[in-house]
Amino acid sequence: MLPNFLLKALKWPISLSVKSKLVPQDPIKELQLDPAKPIVYAFKTASASDLLAVRRLCFQLGLPDPTEPLRLNGEILPRSLFLDRPVALLTRSRKSGNFRTDLAKLLDALNTDEHQEIQLLPISLFWGRQPGHENPSLLGSMLSDYDSPSWLRKALIIARYGRDNFVRFARPVSLRTLLADRPNASLDELGHKLARVARVHFSRQRLVMTGPRLPDRETMLAALLKTEPMKRAIEDEAKGRKEAYGQAEKRAAQYLDEIAAKFSPGFVRILDRLLTWIWNRIYNGIQVTNAEVVRQLAHDGHEIVYVPCHRSHMDYLLLSYVIYQQGMVPPHIAAGVNLNFFPAGPMFRRGGAFFIRRSFKGNKLYSTVFREYLYSLFEKGYAVEYFTEGGRSRTGRLLPPKTGMLAMTVQSMLRKAERPITLVPVYIGYEHVMEVGSYLKELRGNSKEKESGWQAFKSSIQALRQDFGQGFVNFGQPIPLTQYLGEQVPDWRQASESPDAKPSWLTPLVNKLGDEVLTRINDAAALNGTTLTALALLSAEHRALTREVLEAQLDLLLALAKAAPYSAQMTVPELDGKALLAQTLKGDKFLVSQDGLGELVSLDEHRAIAMTYYRNNILHLYVLPALVAKLLLGQSFSSQQLKDKVRALYPLLKAELFMGLDEAQLDAYLDQILAGLAAQELISGDEAGWQAMDARRPGHRKLWLLAGVISESLQRYAIVLTLLRSPEPLGRAELESRAQAVAERLSALYGINAPEFFDKKLIATLIATLREADLVELGEQSELLPNQAAAELDELVLGMLDAEVADTIRNLLCKEGCAQ
């Protein structure tokens, strides 16, 4: 224990000069810490400033004072253990702390009382989160707290970084379990082992929090030009262009300079303060879920690759900010070269962005340069972030994956097969996306606005005047690449013996991996008031509901999400429908009017189009409950009949919405949906037969509104399936064009305000899925020929549509006589 006089002397200076941020914010809950059981703290270095900074946090959490001894069964035992003492000022020698001797006392106390438990809580402190440099300057060396700094260096560090102190609590270690696992070991052996584990732990925590030491950028880029793959690519470029090697090398250097980041921890600290101010101004909070899983992966030595969905330019900033706040070093981010404009480009580079051209097909030198740079990031231990969709979604749905970066990631792993690279899918959601207005203009045919400094400045000023509601960052289920490749390609390690070769299985594997990433992003979706209200209103006729009916529908949607959760990673608001709607209406996205009977909540045509974006964020979570509701509104079915009909349509929904339920999961999920609907008194029956409640019952309208969620998808399916049955077979391009034309007509006739309803990409995906499901074959002239199963599926879909809509589709498509 440190001397009491020193702690008392430093108490007030530390309280005035130090501002600490705790990671995680709720360690008792997230780390499963039990305050009722004795707690002992473990530190890397004996430091009065560290101890006092932690003491203040412990008081806030209701945890024991780390400066006071532990009193257990009449014994006075150490409360805080230290691996090392500070480096001596003059000799720079370092001595071991009290860790092993004091741990032996604690273990001995447990031996005398077999019912007692002690939790050992490791705590790491980081002042300024400086990673240090590979070749540090004298000042940088003085301000680095590596290797247990002397009291003088620590004083300088606190003076410089006292307001940037991060405190990381780790998962506690049960000393009782340690004794039980090694019953024959001596106390000294146990102490030696735990000290060794603790030293590795603190070293890894530092790497997670600060990242690896920073190289000199110019030196690193020059070294990359000397790698064997780069030299071969430069030689090939010189031969292909018939120029000197030096000219090709200069071009490669220019590519590298265009691509490479210029990461600055100091700039990140400034950006952290700025973004904290901005987020507090425009958001009502940012909810983060499952970050501890990612922290543990990073601590275990995994190279983390963040693969988020892409909704907004805010994504870059928000995800890096959240990762930094969660006690991890921000990733290097692959950004489109269109964002490399002044002043944003240099700022992004310092925040970790590296720039990539939209397409470099045919430019082998650029491809090699980019691949080598990406590999160097993995090799040095930097986390990386890129958007698998390529660009921002204009419709709120996930876009089909672009697999180039995934392929490079897999190839990087093949070059060093034992390297544990793990993909972390991330769902990013907003109650307000600032670009939605421009997205809608683009969907109407307007050209995309070119990014510029003035545009970015103007958008930023406008954003500060708005209320963006809440933001959501949910980390999904990770994908360890070694494990994934082992499942998909058992002999994949053979390819690592020749890393320059492109194995034949790479393309199909990354295509499947891309779908898996997007599926896991959707699994981690966050429900919120805007998305749920949009879902309910867009399912209503004329897009209007009374406030009471809307509140009841929100209650139903929330209850279904809890009774029949689509995935374990999704998050659901804790509020009820009434409170959630009251909160949502403050955002001014919905029209609220009053008549003689009460309040109405509605959407005009312009707002309805915008709200489809938010509805589409969570459409996949409710499409199967909606399908069950749609089927039961038509007639009664047994559980097995329902499941058979859902299975017939599920491949189409799965491909369109990136859903990942396998057959067993689908059956279990459908059972939960039926139970959930029955609990809400919307349906009745049992496995032998389910039916909707009588139309006169209040629950009937809720079921009807729920069924409306899937109407647009079913109509699009009916258009394509009915067109396929035309007497004159259609080729793929012609089918896409005609289906789009019919969808546009249907949209105009029935007021469908969803731009993606007649989106050619969705129609193309549907046609591809029909082929993959063996419902359609290619004829001799490349025409599409449906089989009997496709005709039966068409009749199933048409049977679920409103009679007027089904007749309209038949009439529009069968003017020349469809095959019946």
mmCIF file of N, CA, C and O in Angstrom, residues 231-241:
data_model
loop_
_atom_site.group_PDB
_atom_site.id
_atom_site.type_symbol
_atom_site.label_atom_id
_atom_site.label_comp_id
_atom_site.label_asym_id
_atom_site.label_seq_id
_atom_site.Cartn_x
_atom_site.Cartn_y
_atom_site.Cartn_z
ATOM 1 N N LYS A 231 7.587 -4.718 -55.768
ATOM 2 C CA LYS A 231 8.643 -4.626 -56.795
ATOM 3 C C LYS A 231 8.235 -5.377 -58.059
ATOM 4 O O LYS A 231 8.490 -4.903 -59.170
ATOM 5 N N ARG A 232 7.587 -6.543 -57.901
ATOM 6 C CA ARG A 232 7.129 -7.280 -59.090
ATOM 7 C C ARG A 232 6.080 -6.482 -59.851
ATOM 8 O O ARG A 232 6.088 -6.439 -61.088
ATOM 9 N N ALA A 233 5.149 -5.846 -59.087
ATOM 10 C CA ALA A 233 4.097 -5.058 -59.745
ATOM 11 C C ALA A 233 4.692 -3.852 -60.467
ATOM 12 O O ALA A 233 4.242 -3.495 -61.575
ATOM 13 N N ILE A 234 5.703 -3.231 -59.889
ATOM 14 C CA ILE A 234 6.353 -2.076 -60.530
ATOM 15 C C ILE A 234 7.082 -2.514 -61.793
ATOM 16 O O ILE A 234 7.030 -1.842 -62.840
ATOM 17 N N GLU A 235 7.763 -3.664 -61.711
ATOM 18 C CA GLU A 235 8.452 -4.194 -62.905
ATOM 19 C C GLU A 235 7.455 -4.490 -64.015
ATOM 20 O O GLU A 235 7.704 -4.164 -65.186
ATOM 21 N N ASP A 236 6.331 -5.114 -63.673
ATOM 22 C CA ASP A 236 5.305 -5.410 -64.685
ATOM 23 C C ASP A 236 4.747 -4.127 -65.290
ATOM 24 O O ASP A 236 4.492 -4.058 -66.499
ATOM 25 N N GLU A 237 4.544 -3.114 -64.442
ATOM 26 C CA GLU A 237 4.039 -1.829 -64.931
ATOM 27 C C GLU A 237 5.035 -1.189 -65.888
ATOM 28 O O GLU A 237 4.640 -0.664 -66.945
ATOM 29 N N ALA A 238 6.308 -1.237 -65.524
ATOM 30 C CA ALA A 238 7.338 -0.641 -66.383
ATOM 31 C C ALA A 238 7.409 -1.358 -67.724
ATOM 32 O O ALA A 238 7.507 -0.715 -68.786
ATOM 33 N N LYS A 239 7.334 -2.684 -67.703
ATOM 34 C CA LYS A 239 7.381 -3.445 -68.960
ATOM 35 C C LYS A 239 6.138 -3.170 -69.804
ATOM 36 O O LYS A 239 6.217 -3.003 -71.015
ATOM 37 N N GLY A 240 4.961 -3.153 -69.135
ATOM 38 C CA GLY A 240 3.715 -2.937 -69.873
ATOM 39 C C GLY A 240 3.657 -1.571 -70.524
ATOM 40 O O GLY A 240 3.127 -1.418 -71.634
ATOM 41 N N ARG A 241 4.202 -0.560 -69.858
ATOM 42 C CA ARG A 241 4.180 0.806 -70.400
ATOM 43 C C ARG A 241 5.455 1.155 -71.171
ATOM 44 O O ARG A 241 5.574 2.270 -71.704
#
